[in-house]
Amino acid sequence: MAHGSKRILVIEDERPMAEAVALNLREEGFEVTLAARGDEGLRRALTEPFHLVVLDLMLPGLDGREVCRRLRERSRVPILMLTARDSIEDRVRGLEGGADDYLTKPFSMLELIARVKAHLRREEAQAEAVQEEAYSAAGVALDVARHQVTRDGQPVDLRPREFELLRVLLANRGRVIPRDRLLELVWGDDDYLDSGTLDVHIRWLRLKLEDDPRRPRRILTLRGVGYKFAEA
Ligand code: CA
């Protein structure tokens, strides 16, 4: 697996720990961003595209569990929680709060790297698996196998890139998808792509799918962050 483009956010206030984690992840080829406060980490996680978040439980600014809960409300990025405490109760609460995994300090860096890779592989496998499915939300239905889209039961003609963009939006309906993530999922690793391409395709989709494209109620813009498809 090529990690060159995989971005990981590490939210950890203990500097030696943060630096050790960052060093080891960078040696594996990941791009690492550090945040030393819970509130700062949450803000970055919500406004920048990351493939995975390593989140310490005890943090200044905002507790790790609260960061996890708020992040989970708006994102499904994998969250690997770190904690010094090792009680069943803490693990259960962390996982209930939306963390995907839990690692208790002290842990080995090999263990951390192995877990990070496992979660990223699972994300990729899920992204591929959803290709076979059908989706519907807010009166729009998309059937991947038949390559058909309907709006309020009427067929809609989409070009291939519009179809793929709509598929990604519908697969994540109700959740904000950052602009960079959408570009990567729909256009791949095209370094020369103008991000305005995304807005143009969103405009075309709205013309075909919205009752009033100037006041969209299906494809919503979160200014400075990304787009989301309405859940109902
Ligand atoms: Ca801490």
PDB file of C-alpha atoms and ligand atoms in Angstrom:
ATOM      1  CA  MET A   1       0.000   0.000   0.000  1.00  0.00           C
ATOM      2  CA  ALA A   2       1.316   3.446  -0.848  1.00  0.00           C
ATOM      3  CA  HIS A   3       1.066   5.746   2.145  1.00  0.00           C
ATOM      4  CA  GLY A   4       2.419   8.850   0.451  1.00  0.00           C
ATOM      5  CA  SER A   5      -0.944  10.574   0.273  1.00  0.00           C
ATOM      6  CA  LYS A   6      -2.354   9.269   3.580  1.00  0.00           C
ATOM      7  CA  ARG A   7      -2.718  12.051   6.117  1.00  0.00           C
ATOM      8  CA  ILE A   8      -2.873  11.376   9.844  1.00  0.00           C
ATOM      9  CA  LEU A   9      -3.763  13.853  12.584  1.00  0.00           C
ATOM     10  CA  VAL A  10      -2.209  13.171  15.981  1.00  0.00           C
ATOM     11  CA  ILE A  11      -3.925  14.970  18.879  1.00  0.00           C
ATOM     12  CA  GLU A  12      -1.669  14.548  21.898  1.00  0.00           C
ATOM     13  CA  ASP A  13      -0.425  17.081  24.461  1.00  0.00           C
ATOM     14  CA  GLU A  14       2.522  15.105  25.847  1.00  0.00           C
ATOM     15  CA  ARG A  15       5.294  16.285  23.592  1.00  0.00           C
ATOM     16  CA  PRO A  16       7.695  13.303  23.771  1.00  0.00           C
ATOM     17  CA  MET A  17       4.804  10.924  23.044  1.00  0.00           C
ATOM     18  CA  ALA A  18       3.472  13.115  20.201  1.00  0.00           C
ATOM     19  CA  GLU A  19       6.911  13.336  18.626  1.00  0.00           C
ATOM     20  CA  ALA A  20       7.598   9.609  18.937  1.00  0.00           C
ATOM     21  CA  VAL A  21       4.255   8.789  17.295  1.00  0.00           C
ATOM     22  CA  ALA A  22       4.837  11.359  14.528  1.00  0.00           C
ATOM     23  CA  LEU A  23       8.369  10.110  13.865  1.00  0.00           C
ATOM     24  CA  ASN A  24       7.281   6.497  13.572  1.00  0.00           C
ATOM     25  CA  LEU A  25       4.317   7.282  11.312  1.00  0.00           C
ATOM     26  CA  ARG A  26       6.485   9.494   9.086  1.00  0.00           C
ATOM     27  CA  GLU A  27       9.033   6.711   8.774  1.00  0.00           C
ATOM     28  CA  GLU A  28       6.208   4.594   7.363  1.00  0.00           C
ATOM     29  CA  GLY A  29       5.557   7.287   4.753  1.00  0.00           C
ATOM     30  CA  PHE A  30       2.491   8.911   6.303  1.00  0.00           C
ATOM     31  CA  GLU A  31       1.963  12.663   6.350  1.00  0.00           C
ATOM     32  CA  VAL A  32       1.548  13.649  10.003  1.00  0.00           C
ATOM     33  CA  THR A  33      -0.009  16.774  11.526  1.00  0.00           C
ATOM     34  CA  LEU A  34       0.286  17.398  15.284  1.00  0.00           C
ATOM     35  CA  ALA A  35      -2.203  19.168  17.543  1.00  0.00           C
ATOM     36  CA  ALA A  36      -1.468  19.644  21.260  1.00  0.00           C
ATOM     37  CA  ARG A  37      -4.967  20.698  22.390  1.00  0.00           C
ATOM     38  CA  GLY A  38      -8.347  19.012  22.085  1.00  0.00           C
ATOM     39  CA  ASP A  39     -10.160  22.058  20.693  1.00  0.00           C
ATOM     40  CA  GLU A  40      -7.433  22.731  18.138  1.00  0.00           C
ATOM     41  CA  GLY A  41      -7.388  19.074  17.107  1.00  0.00           C
ATOM     42  CA  LEU A  42     -11.165  18.992  16.647  1.00  0.00           C
ATOM     43  CA  ARG A  43     -11.091  22.162  14.531  1.00  0.00           C
ATOM     44  CA  ARG A  44      -8.390  20.756  12.273  1.00  0.00           C
ATOM     45  CA  ALA A  45     -10.084  17.357  12.006  1.00  0.00           C
ATOM     46  CA  LEU A  46     -13.292  19.052  10.857  1.00  0.00           C
ATOM     47  CA  THR A  47     -11.717  21.438   8.366  1.00  0.00           C
ATOM     48  CA  GLU A  48      -8.806  19.473   6.866  1.00  0.00           C
ATOM     49  CA  PRO A  49      -8.916  16.119   5.106  1.00  0.00           C
ATOM     50  CA  PHE A  50      -7.387  13.339   7.207  1.00  0.00           C
ATOM     51  CA  HIS A  51      -7.504   9.595   6.614  1.00  0.00           C
ATOM     52  CA  LEU A  52      -7.163   8.756  10.302  1.00  0.00           C
ATOM     53  CA  VAL A  53      -7.018  10.499  13.690  1.00  0.00           C
ATOM     54  CA  VAL A  54      -4.881   9.356  16.635  1.00  0.00           C
ATOM     55  CA  LEU A  55      -6.535  10.909  19.683  1.00  0.00           C
ATOM     56  CA  ASP A  56      -5.267  11.031  23.260  1.00  0.00           C
ATOM     57  CA  LEU A  57      -7.936  10.761  25.968  1.00  0.00           C
ATOM     58  CA  MET A  58      -6.537  13.328  28.436  1.00  0.00           C
ATOM     59  CA  LEU A  59      -6.144  16.668  26.675  1.00  0.00           C
ATOM     60  CA  PRO A  60      -6.227  20.363  27.540  1.00  0.00           C
ATOM     61  CA  GLY A  61      -8.851  22.526  25.847  1.00  0.00           C
ATOM     62  CA  LEU A  62     -11.301  19.715  25.212  1.00  0.00           C
ATOM     63  CA  ASP A  63     -11.296  16.187  26.613  1.00  0.00           C
ATOM     64  CA  GLY A  64     -10.453  13.415  24.132  1.00  0.00           C
ATOM     65  CA  ARG A  65     -13.793  11.710  24.643  1.00  0.00           C
ATOM     66  CA  GLU A  66     -15.612  14.952  23.812  1.00  0.00           C
ATOM     67  CA  VAL A  67     -13.406  15.519  20.761  1.00  0.00           C
ATOM     68  CA  CYS A  68     -14.330  12.006  19.641  1.00  0.00           C
ATOM     69  CA  ARG A  69     -18.055  12.543  20.164  1.00  0.00           C
ATOM     70  CA  ARG A  70     -18.153  15.867  18.313  1.00  0.00           C
ATOM     71  CA  LEU A  71     -15.968  14.604  15.494  1.00  0.00           C
ATOM     72  CA  ARG A  72     -18.181  11.551  15.073  1.00  0.00           C
ATOM     73  CA  GLU A  73     -21.250  13.771  14.645  1.00  0.00           C
ATOM     74  CA  ARG A  74     -19.816  15.122  11.430  1.00  0.00           C
ATOM     75  CA  SER A  75     -17.193  12.686  10.191  1.00  0.00           C
ATOM     76  CA  ARG A  76     -16.582   8.967   9.885  1.00  0.00           C
ATOM     77  CA  VAL A  77     -12.777   9.247   9.798  1.00  0.00           C
ATOM     78  CA  PRO A  78     -11.251   6.296  11.716  1.00  0.00           C
ATOM     79  CA  ILE A  79     -10.351   7.316  15.284  1.00  0.00           C
ATOM     80  CA  LEU A  80      -7.679   5.472  17.247  1.00  0.00           C
ATOM     81  CA  MET A  81      -7.789   6.501  20.909  1.00  0.00           C
ATOM     82  CA  LEU A  82      -4.803   6.523  23.250  1.00  0.00           C
ATOM     83  CA  THR A  83      -5.146   6.320  26.995  1.00  0.00           C
ATOM     84  CA  ALA A  84      -3.019   5.807  30.070  1.00  0.00           C
ATOM     85  CA  ARG A  85      -5.904   4.147  31.808  1.00  0.00           C
ATOM     86  CA  ASP A  86      -6.715   0.550  31.231  1.00  0.00           C
ATOM     87  CA  SER A  87     -10.119  -0.178  32.637  1.00  0.00           C
ATOM     88  CA  ILE A  88     -12.859  -1.991  30.772  1.00  0.00           C
ATOM     89  CA  GLU A  89     -15.163   0.897  31.595  1.00  0.00           C
ATOM     90  CA  ASP A  90     -12.909   3.418  29.833  1.00  0.00           C
ATOM     91  CA  ARG A  91     -12.606   1.228  26.767  1.00  0.00           C
ATOM     92  CA  VAL A  92     -16.354   0.769  26.537  1.00  0.00           C
ATOM     93  CA  ARG A  93     -17.014   4.481  26.991  1.00  0.00           C
ATOM     94  CA  GLY A  94     -14.421   5.358  24.354  1.00  0.00           C
ATOM     95  CA  LEU A  95     -15.882   2.961  21.840  1.00  0.00           C
ATOM     96  CA  GLU A  96     -19.422   4.115  22.621  1.00  0.00           C
ATOM     97  CA  GLY A  97     -18.232   7.645  21.935  1.00  0.00           C
ATOM     98  CA  GLY A  98     -17.419   6.585  18.397  1.00  0.00           C
ATOM     99  CA  ALA A  99     -13.741   5.596  18.563  1.00  0.00           C
ATOM    100  CA  ASP A 100     -12.859   2.722  16.229  1.00  0.00           C
ATOM    101  CA  ASP A 101     -10.070   1.372  18.357  1.00  0.00           C
ATOM    102  CA  TYR A 102      -8.290   1.805  21.658  1.00  0.00           C
ATOM    103  CA  LEU A 103      -4.605   1.606  22.553  1.00  0.00           C
ATOM    104  CA  THR A 104      -3.428   1.696  26.160  1.00  0.00           C
ATOM    105  CA  LYS A 105      -0.175   3.429  27.143  1.00  0.00           C
ATOM    106  CA  PRO A 106       2.486   2.239  27.212  1.00  0.00           C
ATOM    107  CA  PHE A 107       2.172   0.642  23.777  1.00  0.00           C
ATOM    108  CA  SER A 108       4.790  -0.341  21.220  1.00  0.00           C
ATOM    109  CA  MET A 109       5.171   1.753  18.111  1.00  0.00           C
ATOM    110  CA  LEU A 110       4.949  -1.454  16.067  1.00  0.00           C
ATOM    111  CA  GLU A 111       1.515  -2.059  17.564  1.00  0.00           C
ATOM    112  CA  LEU A 112       0.423   1.493  16.761  1.00  0.00           C
ATOM    113  CA  ILE A 113       1.635   1.239  13.150  1.00  0.00           C
ATOM    114  CA  ALA A 114      -0.075  -2.152  12.738  1.00  0.00           C
ATOM    115  CA  ARG A 115      -3.416  -0.792  14.002  1.00  0.00           C
ATOM    116  CA  VAL A 116      -3.184   2.348  11.854  1.00  0.00           C
ATOM    117  CA  LYS A 117      -2.516   0.268   8.743  1.00  0.00           C
ATOM    118  CA  ALA A 118      -5.331  -2.155   9.576  1.00  0.00           C
ATOM    119  CA  HIS A 119      -7.860   0.696   9.866  1.00  0.00           C
ATOM    120  CA  LEU A 120      -6.713   2.328   6.645  1.00  0.00           C
ATOM    121  CA  ARG A 121      -6.948  -1.014   4.819  1.00  0.00           C
ATOM    122  CA  ARG A 122     -10.464  -1.525   6.167  1.00  0.00           C
ATOM    123  CA  GLU A 123     -11.498   1.938   4.971  1.00  0.00           C
ATOM    124  CA  GLU A 124     -10.183   1.170   1.493  1.00  0.00           C
ATOM    125  CA  ALA A 125     -11.930  -2.190   1.400  1.00  0.00           C
ATOM    126  CA  GLN A 126     -15.227  -0.550   2.431  1.00  0.00           C
ATOM    127  CA  ALA A 127     -14.820   2.169  -0.190  1.00  0.00           C
ATOM    128  CA  GLU A 128     -14.450  -0.553  -2.815  1.00  0.00           C
ATOM    129  CA  ALA A 129     -17.265  -2.725  -1.480  1.00  0.00           C
ATOM    130  CA  VAL A 130     -19.874   0.039  -1.664  1.00  0.00           C
ATOM    131  CA  GLN A 131     -19.397   0.144  -5.456  1.00  0.00           C
ATOM    132  CA  GLU A 132     -21.828  -2.758  -5.750  1.00  0.00           C
ATOM    133  CA  GLU A 133     -24.733  -1.121  -3.996  1.00  0.00           C
ATOM    134  CA  ALA A 134     -27.701   1.114  -4.509  1.00  0.00           C
ATOM    135  CA  TYR A 135     -28.486   4.275  -2.568  1.00  0.00           C
ATOM    136  CA  SER A 136     -31.350   6.658  -2.094  1.00  0.00           C
ATOM    137  CA  ALA A 137     -31.939   9.823  -0.108  1.00  0.00           C
ATOM    138  CA  ALA A 138     -34.161  12.892  -0.393  1.00  0.00           C
ATOM    139  CA  GLY A 139     -35.997  11.509  -3.437  1.00  0.00           C
ATOM    140  CA  VAL A 140     -32.831  10.683  -5.391  1.00  0.00           C
ATOM    141  CA  ALA A 141     -31.978   7.027  -6.082  1.00  0.00           C
ATOM    142  CA  LEU A 142     -28.790   5.630  -7.593  1.00  0.00           C
ATOM    143  CA  ASP A 143     -28.294   2.038  -8.734  1.00  0.00           C
ATOM    144  CA  VAL A 144     -24.619   1.256  -9.309  1.00  0.00           C
ATOM    145  CA  ALA A 145     -25.074  -2.067 -11.153  1.00  0.00           C
ATOM    146  CA  ARG A 146     -27.683  -0.664 -13.572  1.00  0.00           C
ATOM    147  CA  HIS A 147     -25.925   2.705 -13.743  1.00  0.00           C
ATOM    148  CA  GLN A 148     -29.276   4.433 -13.256  1.00  0.00           C
ATOM    149  CA  VAL A 149     -30.284   7.562 -11.380  1.00  0.00           C
ATOM    150  CA  THR A 150     -33.809   8.730 -10.672  1.00  0.00           C
ATOM    151  CA  ARG A 151     -35.152  11.901  -9.077  1.00  0.00           C
ATOM    152  CA  ASP A 152     -38.657  11.553  -7.633  1.00  0.00           C
ATOM    153  CA  GLY A 153     -38.990   8.408  -9.765  1.00  0.00           C
ATOM    154  CA  GLN A 154     -37.994  10.102 -13.044  1.00  0.00           C
ATOM    155  CA  PRO A 155     -34.792   8.995 -14.817  1.00  0.00           C
ATOM    156  CA  VAL A 156     -31.930  11.496 -14.771  1.00  0.00           C
ATOM    157  CA  ASP A 157     -29.129  11.398 -17.329  1.00  0.00           C
ATOM    158  CA  LEU A 158     -25.684  11.857 -15.727  1.00  0.00           C
ATOM    159  CA  ARG A 159     -22.227  11.883 -17.235  1.00  0.00           C
ATOM    160  CA  PRO A 160     -19.749   9.355 -15.735  1.00  0.00           C
ATOM    161  CA  ARG A 161     -18.008  11.859 -13.446  1.00  0.00           C
ATOM    162  CA  GLU A 162     -21.329  13.291 -12.229  1.00  0.00           C
ATOM    163  CA  PHE A 163     -22.502   9.753 -11.525  1.00  0.00           C
ATOM    164  CA  GLU A 164     -19.386   8.943  -9.496  1.00  0.00           C
ATOM    165  CA  LEU A 165     -19.600  12.219  -7.564  1.00  0.00           C
ATOM    166  CA  LEU A 166     -23.259  11.554  -6.743  1.00  0.00           C
ATOM    167  CA  ARG A 167     -22.417   7.986  -5.709  1.00  0.00           C
ATOM    168  CA  VAL A 168     -19.810   9.225  -3.215  1.00  0.00           C
ATOM    169  CA  LEU A 169     -22.166  11.914  -1.868  1.00  0.00           C
ATOM    170  CA  LEU A 170     -25.026   9.426  -1.457  1.00  0.00           C
ATOM    171  CA  ALA A 171     -22.788   6.771   0.107  1.00  0.00           C
ATOM    172  CA  ASN A 172     -21.934   9.367   2.775  1.00  0.00           C
ATOM    173  CA  ARG A 173     -25.354  11.016   2.982  1.00  0.00           C
ATOM    174  CA  GLY A 174     -25.843  13.153   6.071  1.00  0.00           C
ATOM    175  CA  ARG A 175     -22.070  13.551   6.486  1.00  0.00           C
ATOM    176  CA  VAL A 176     -19.800  16.333   5.328  1.00  0.00           C
ATOM    177  CA  ILE A 177     -17.151  15.228   2.854  1.00  0.00           C
ATOM    178  CA  PRO A 178     -14.134  17.564   2.730  1.00  0.00           C
ATOM    179  CA  ARG A 179     -13.337  19.029  -0.697  1.00  0.00           C
ATOM    180  CA  ASP A 180      -9.926  17.321  -0.926  1.00  0.00           C
ATOM    181  CA  ARG A 181     -11.428  13.952  -0.067  1.00  0.00           C
ATOM    182  CA  LEU A 182     -14.110  14.342  -2.765  1.00  0.00           C
ATOM    183  CA  LEU A 183     -11.492  15.295  -5.348  1.00  0.00           C
ATOM    184  CA  GLU A 184      -9.409  12.284  -4.379  1.00  0.00           C
ATOM    185  CA  LEU A 185     -12.335   9.835  -4.402  1.00  0.00           C
ATOM    186  CA  VAL A 186     -13.861  11.013  -7.677  1.00  0.00           C
ATOM    187  CA  TRP A 187     -10.850  12.192  -9.675  1.00  0.00           C
ATOM    188  CA  GLY A 188      -8.065  10.139  -8.086  1.00  0.00           C
ATOM    189  CA  ASP A 189      -4.494  11.299  -7.828  1.00  0.00           C
ATOM    190  CA  ASP A 190      -4.627  13.875 -10.621  1.00  0.00           C
ATOM    191  CA  ASP A 191      -2.144  16.472  -9.343  1.00  0.00           C
ATOM    192  CA  TYR A 192      -3.020  18.943 -12.082  1.00  0.00           C
ATOM    193  CA  LEU A 193      -6.716  19.011 -11.346  1.00  0.00           C
ATOM    194  CA  ASP A 194      -8.184  22.456 -10.601  1.00  0.00           C
ATOM    195  CA  SER A 195     -10.353  22.221  -7.483  1.00  0.00           C
ATOM    196  CA  GLY A 196     -12.859  24.457  -9.310  1.00  0.00           C
ATOM    197  CA  THR A 197     -13.683  21.304 -11.300  1.00  0.00           C
ATOM    198  CA  LEU A 198     -15.464  20.008  -8.224  1.00  0.00           C
ATOM    199  CA  ASP A 199     -17.673  23.111  -7.924  1.00  0.00           C
ATOM    200  CA  VAL A 200     -18.554  22.939 -11.619  1.00  0.00           C
ATOM    201  CA  HIS A 201     -19.661  19.313 -11.272  1.00  0.00           C
ATOM    202  CA  ILE A 202     -21.648  20.149  -8.137  1.00  0.00           C
ATOM    203  CA  ARG A 203     -23.397  22.920 -10.115  1.00  0.00           C
ATOM    204  CA  TRP A 204     -24.252  20.481 -12.929  1.00  0.00           C
ATOM    205  CA  LEU A 205     -25.582  17.923 -10.446  1.00  0.00           C
ATOM    206  CA  ARG A 206     -27.747  20.575  -8.794  1.00  0.00           C
ATOM    207  CA  LEU A 207     -29.208  21.613 -12.160  1.00  0.00           C
ATOM    208  CA  LYS A 208     -30.287  18.006 -12.689  1.00  0.00           C
ATOM    209  CA  LEU A 209     -31.285  17.074  -9.134  1.00  0.00           C
ATOM    210  CA  GLU A 210     -32.554  20.174  -7.342  1.00  0.00           C
ATOM    211  CA  ASP A 211     -36.012  21.731  -7.679  1.00  0.00           C
ATOM    212  CA  ASP A 212     -34.356  25.151  -7.340  1.00  0.00           C
ATOM    213  CA  PRO A 213     -30.575  24.863  -8.011  1.00  0.00           C
ATOM    214  CA  ARG A 214     -29.982  28.292  -6.435  1.00  0.00           C
ATOM    215  CA  ARG A 215     -31.522  27.099  -3.170  1.00  0.00           C
ATOM    216  CA  PRO A 216     -30.334  23.498  -2.979  1.00  0.00           C
ATOM    217  CA  ARG A 217     -31.922  21.235  -0.389  1.00  0.00           C
ATOM    218  CA  ARG A 218     -30.272  17.990  -1.475  1.00  0.00           C
ATOM    219  CA  ILE A 219     -26.635  18.838  -2.209  1.00  0.00           C
ATOM    220  CA  LEU A 220     -25.548  21.207   0.546  1.00  0.00           C
ATOM    221  CA  THR A 221     -22.445  23.407   0.713  1.00  0.00           C
ATOM    222  CA  LEU A 222     -20.482  23.743   3.963  1.00  0.00           C
ATOM    223  CA  ARG A 223     -18.450  26.789   3.101  1.00  0.00           C
ATOM    224  CA  GLY A 224     -14.712  26.274   3.421  1.00  0.00           C
ATOM    225  CA  VAL A 225     -15.175  22.602   4.317  1.00  0.00           C
ATOM    226  CA  GLY A 226     -16.945  20.566   1.677  1.00  0.00           C
ATOM    227  CA  TYR A 227     -20.288  19.194   0.548  1.00  0.00           C
ATOM    228  CA  LYS A 228     -22.914  16.902   1.944  1.00  0.00           C
ATOM    229  CA  PHE A 229     -25.983  15.157   0.631  1.00  0.00           C
ATOM    230  CA  ALA A 230     -29.103  15.668   2.764  1.00  0.00           C
ATOM    231  CA  GLU A 231     -30.149  12.608   4.709  1.00  0.00           C
ATOM    232  CA  ALA A 232     -33.893  12.919   4.058  1.00  0.00           C
TER     233      ALA A 232
HETATM  234 CA    CA B   1      -2.542  13.584  27.425  1.00  0.00          CA
END
